[in-house]
């Protein structure tokens, strides 16, 4: 399953992503902040299963564009 997490690089988002990735899901994290260095190391083994997109959830067009391409 493909899953999009808004606020994905924060504490809660990262923990949800870790659980979903461990279950074999493809995860896209959408956040203004970049992926913390510790999370980059932790998620390195997941390769193409994890995508990080920089953006602001209040930017409606960015969200619509991301969803339109199937994130």
PDB file of C-alpha atoms in Angstrom:
ATOM      1  CA  UNK A   1       0.000   0.000   0.000  1.00  0.00           C
ATOM      2  CA  UNK A   2       1.187   3.545  -0.768  1.00  0.00           C
ATOM      3  CA  UNK A   3       0.812   5.900   2.181  1.00  0.00           C
ATOM      4  CA  UNK A   4       1.301   9.664   2.431  1.00  0.00           C
ATOM      5  CA  UNK A   5       2.151  11.164   5.821  1.00  0.00           C
ATOM      6  CA  UNK A   6       1.797  14.909   6.299  1.00  0.00           C
ATOM      7  CA  UNK A   7       4.239  16.222   8.904  1.00  0.00           C
ATOM      8  CA  UNK A   8       6.220  13.082   8.190  1.00  0.00           C
ATOM      9  CA  UNK A   9       9.634  14.225   9.393  1.00  0.00           C
ATOM     10  CA  UNK A  10       8.468  15.010  12.916  1.00  0.00           C
ATOM     11  CA  UNK A  11       8.517  12.625  15.870  1.00  0.00           C
ATOM     12  CA  UNK A  12       5.073  11.111  15.323  1.00  0.00           C
ATOM     13  CA  UNK A  13       5.386  10.958  11.534  1.00  0.00           C
ATOM     14  CA  UNK A  14       8.745   9.199  11.696  1.00  0.00           C
ATOM     15  CA  UNK A  15       7.460   6.586  14.123  1.00  0.00           C
ATOM     16  CA  UNK A  16       4.402   5.913  11.970  1.00  0.00           C
ATOM     17  CA  UNK A  17       6.639   5.677   8.899  1.00  0.00           C
ATOM     18  CA  UNK A  18       8.961   3.214  10.619  1.00  0.00           C
ATOM     19  CA  UNK A  19       6.041   0.932  11.531  1.00  0.00           C
ATOM     20  CA  UNK A  20       4.585   1.097   8.007  1.00  0.00           C
ATOM     21  CA  UNK A  21       7.917   0.495   6.295  1.00  0.00           C
ATOM     22  CA  UNK A  22       8.561  -2.501   8.554  1.00  0.00           C
ATOM     23  CA  UNK A  23       5.249  -3.929   7.300  1.00  0.00           C
ATOM     24  CA  UNK A  24       6.298  -3.512   3.676  1.00  0.00           C
ATOM     25  CA  UNK A  25       4.332  -0.399   2.737  1.00  0.00           C
ATOM     26  CA  UNK A  26       5.624   2.369   0.461  1.00  0.00           C
ATOM     27  CA  UNK A  27       5.696   5.645   2.368  1.00  0.00           C
ATOM     28  CA  UNK A  28       5.930   9.282   1.278  1.00  0.00           C
ATOM     29  CA  UNK A  29       6.727  11.873   3.933  1.00  0.00           C
ATOM     30  CA  UNK A  30       5.526  15.431   3.225  1.00  0.00           C
ATOM     31  CA  UNK A  31       6.939  18.145   5.451  1.00  0.00           C
ATOM     32  CA  UNK A  32       8.571  21.565   5.464  1.00  0.00           C
ATOM     33  CA  UNK A  33      11.521  20.147   7.390  1.00  0.00           C
ATOM     34  CA  UNK A  34      14.057  17.756   5.904  1.00  0.00           C
ATOM     35  CA  UNK A  35      14.573  14.219   7.129  1.00  0.00           C
ATOM     36  CA  UNK A  36      16.766  14.279  10.268  1.00  0.00           C
ATOM     37  CA  UNK A  37      20.205  12.669   9.941  1.00  0.00           C
ATOM     38  CA  UNK A  38      19.359   9.919  12.440  1.00  0.00           C
ATOM     39  CA  UNK A  39      16.232   9.030  10.465  1.00  0.00           C
ATOM     40  CA  UNK A  40      18.239   9.001   7.225  1.00  0.00           C
ATOM     41  CA  UNK A  41      20.508   6.377   8.761  1.00  0.00           C
ATOM     42  CA  UNK A  42      17.603   4.389  10.204  1.00  0.00           C
ATOM     43  CA  UNK A  43      15.679   4.350   6.918  1.00  0.00           C
ATOM     44  CA  UNK A  44      18.664   3.817   4.588  1.00  0.00           C
ATOM     45  CA  UNK A  45      17.824   0.148   4.059  1.00  0.00           C
ATOM     46  CA  UNK A  46      14.342   0.872   2.728  1.00  0.00           C
ATOM     47  CA  UNK A  47      15.559   2.390  -0.545  1.00  0.00           C
ATOM     48  CA  UNK A  48      12.744   3.310  -2.918  1.00  0.00           C
ATOM     49  CA  UNK A  49      10.075   2.387  -0.379  1.00  0.00           C
ATOM     50  CA  UNK A  50      10.576   5.804   1.257  1.00  0.00           C
ATOM     51  CA  UNK A  51      10.241   9.185  -0.418  1.00  0.00           C
ATOM     52  CA  UNK A  52      10.582  12.561   1.288  1.00  0.00           C
ATOM     53  CA  UNK A  53       8.860  15.555  -0.310  1.00  0.00           C
ATOM     54  CA  UNK A  54       9.544  19.078   0.878  1.00  0.00           C
ATOM     55  CA  UNK A  55       6.445  21.233   1.023  1.00  0.00           C
ATOM     56  CA  UNK A  56       3.907  23.067   3.126  1.00  0.00           C
ATOM     57  CA  UNK A  57       0.582  21.391   3.847  1.00  0.00           C
ATOM     58  CA  UNK A  58      -1.130  24.783   3.687  1.00  0.00           C
ATOM     59  CA  UNK A  59      -0.077  25.096   0.025  1.00  0.00           C
ATOM     60  CA  UNK A  60      -3.167  23.541  -1.500  1.00  0.00           C
ATOM     61  CA  UNK A  61      -1.718  23.286  -5.010  1.00  0.00           C
ATOM     62  CA  UNK A  62       1.391  21.410  -3.806  1.00  0.00           C
ATOM     63  CA  UNK A  63      -0.776  18.898  -1.981  1.00  0.00           C
ATOM     64  CA  UNK A  64      -3.111  18.474  -4.952  1.00  0.00           C
ATOM     65  CA  UNK A  65      -0.154  18.015  -7.336  1.00  0.00           C
ATOM     66  CA  UNK A  66       1.402  15.377  -5.097  1.00  0.00           C
ATOM     67  CA  UNK A  67      -1.835  13.430  -4.756  1.00  0.00           C
ATOM     68  CA  UNK A  68      -2.557  13.742  -8.501  1.00  0.00           C
ATOM     69  CA  UNK A  69       0.676  11.937  -9.422  1.00  0.00           C
ATOM     70  CA  UNK A  70       0.001   9.175  -6.911  1.00  0.00           C
ATOM     71  CA  UNK A  71       2.791  10.315  -4.590  1.00  0.00           C
TER      72      UNK A  71
END
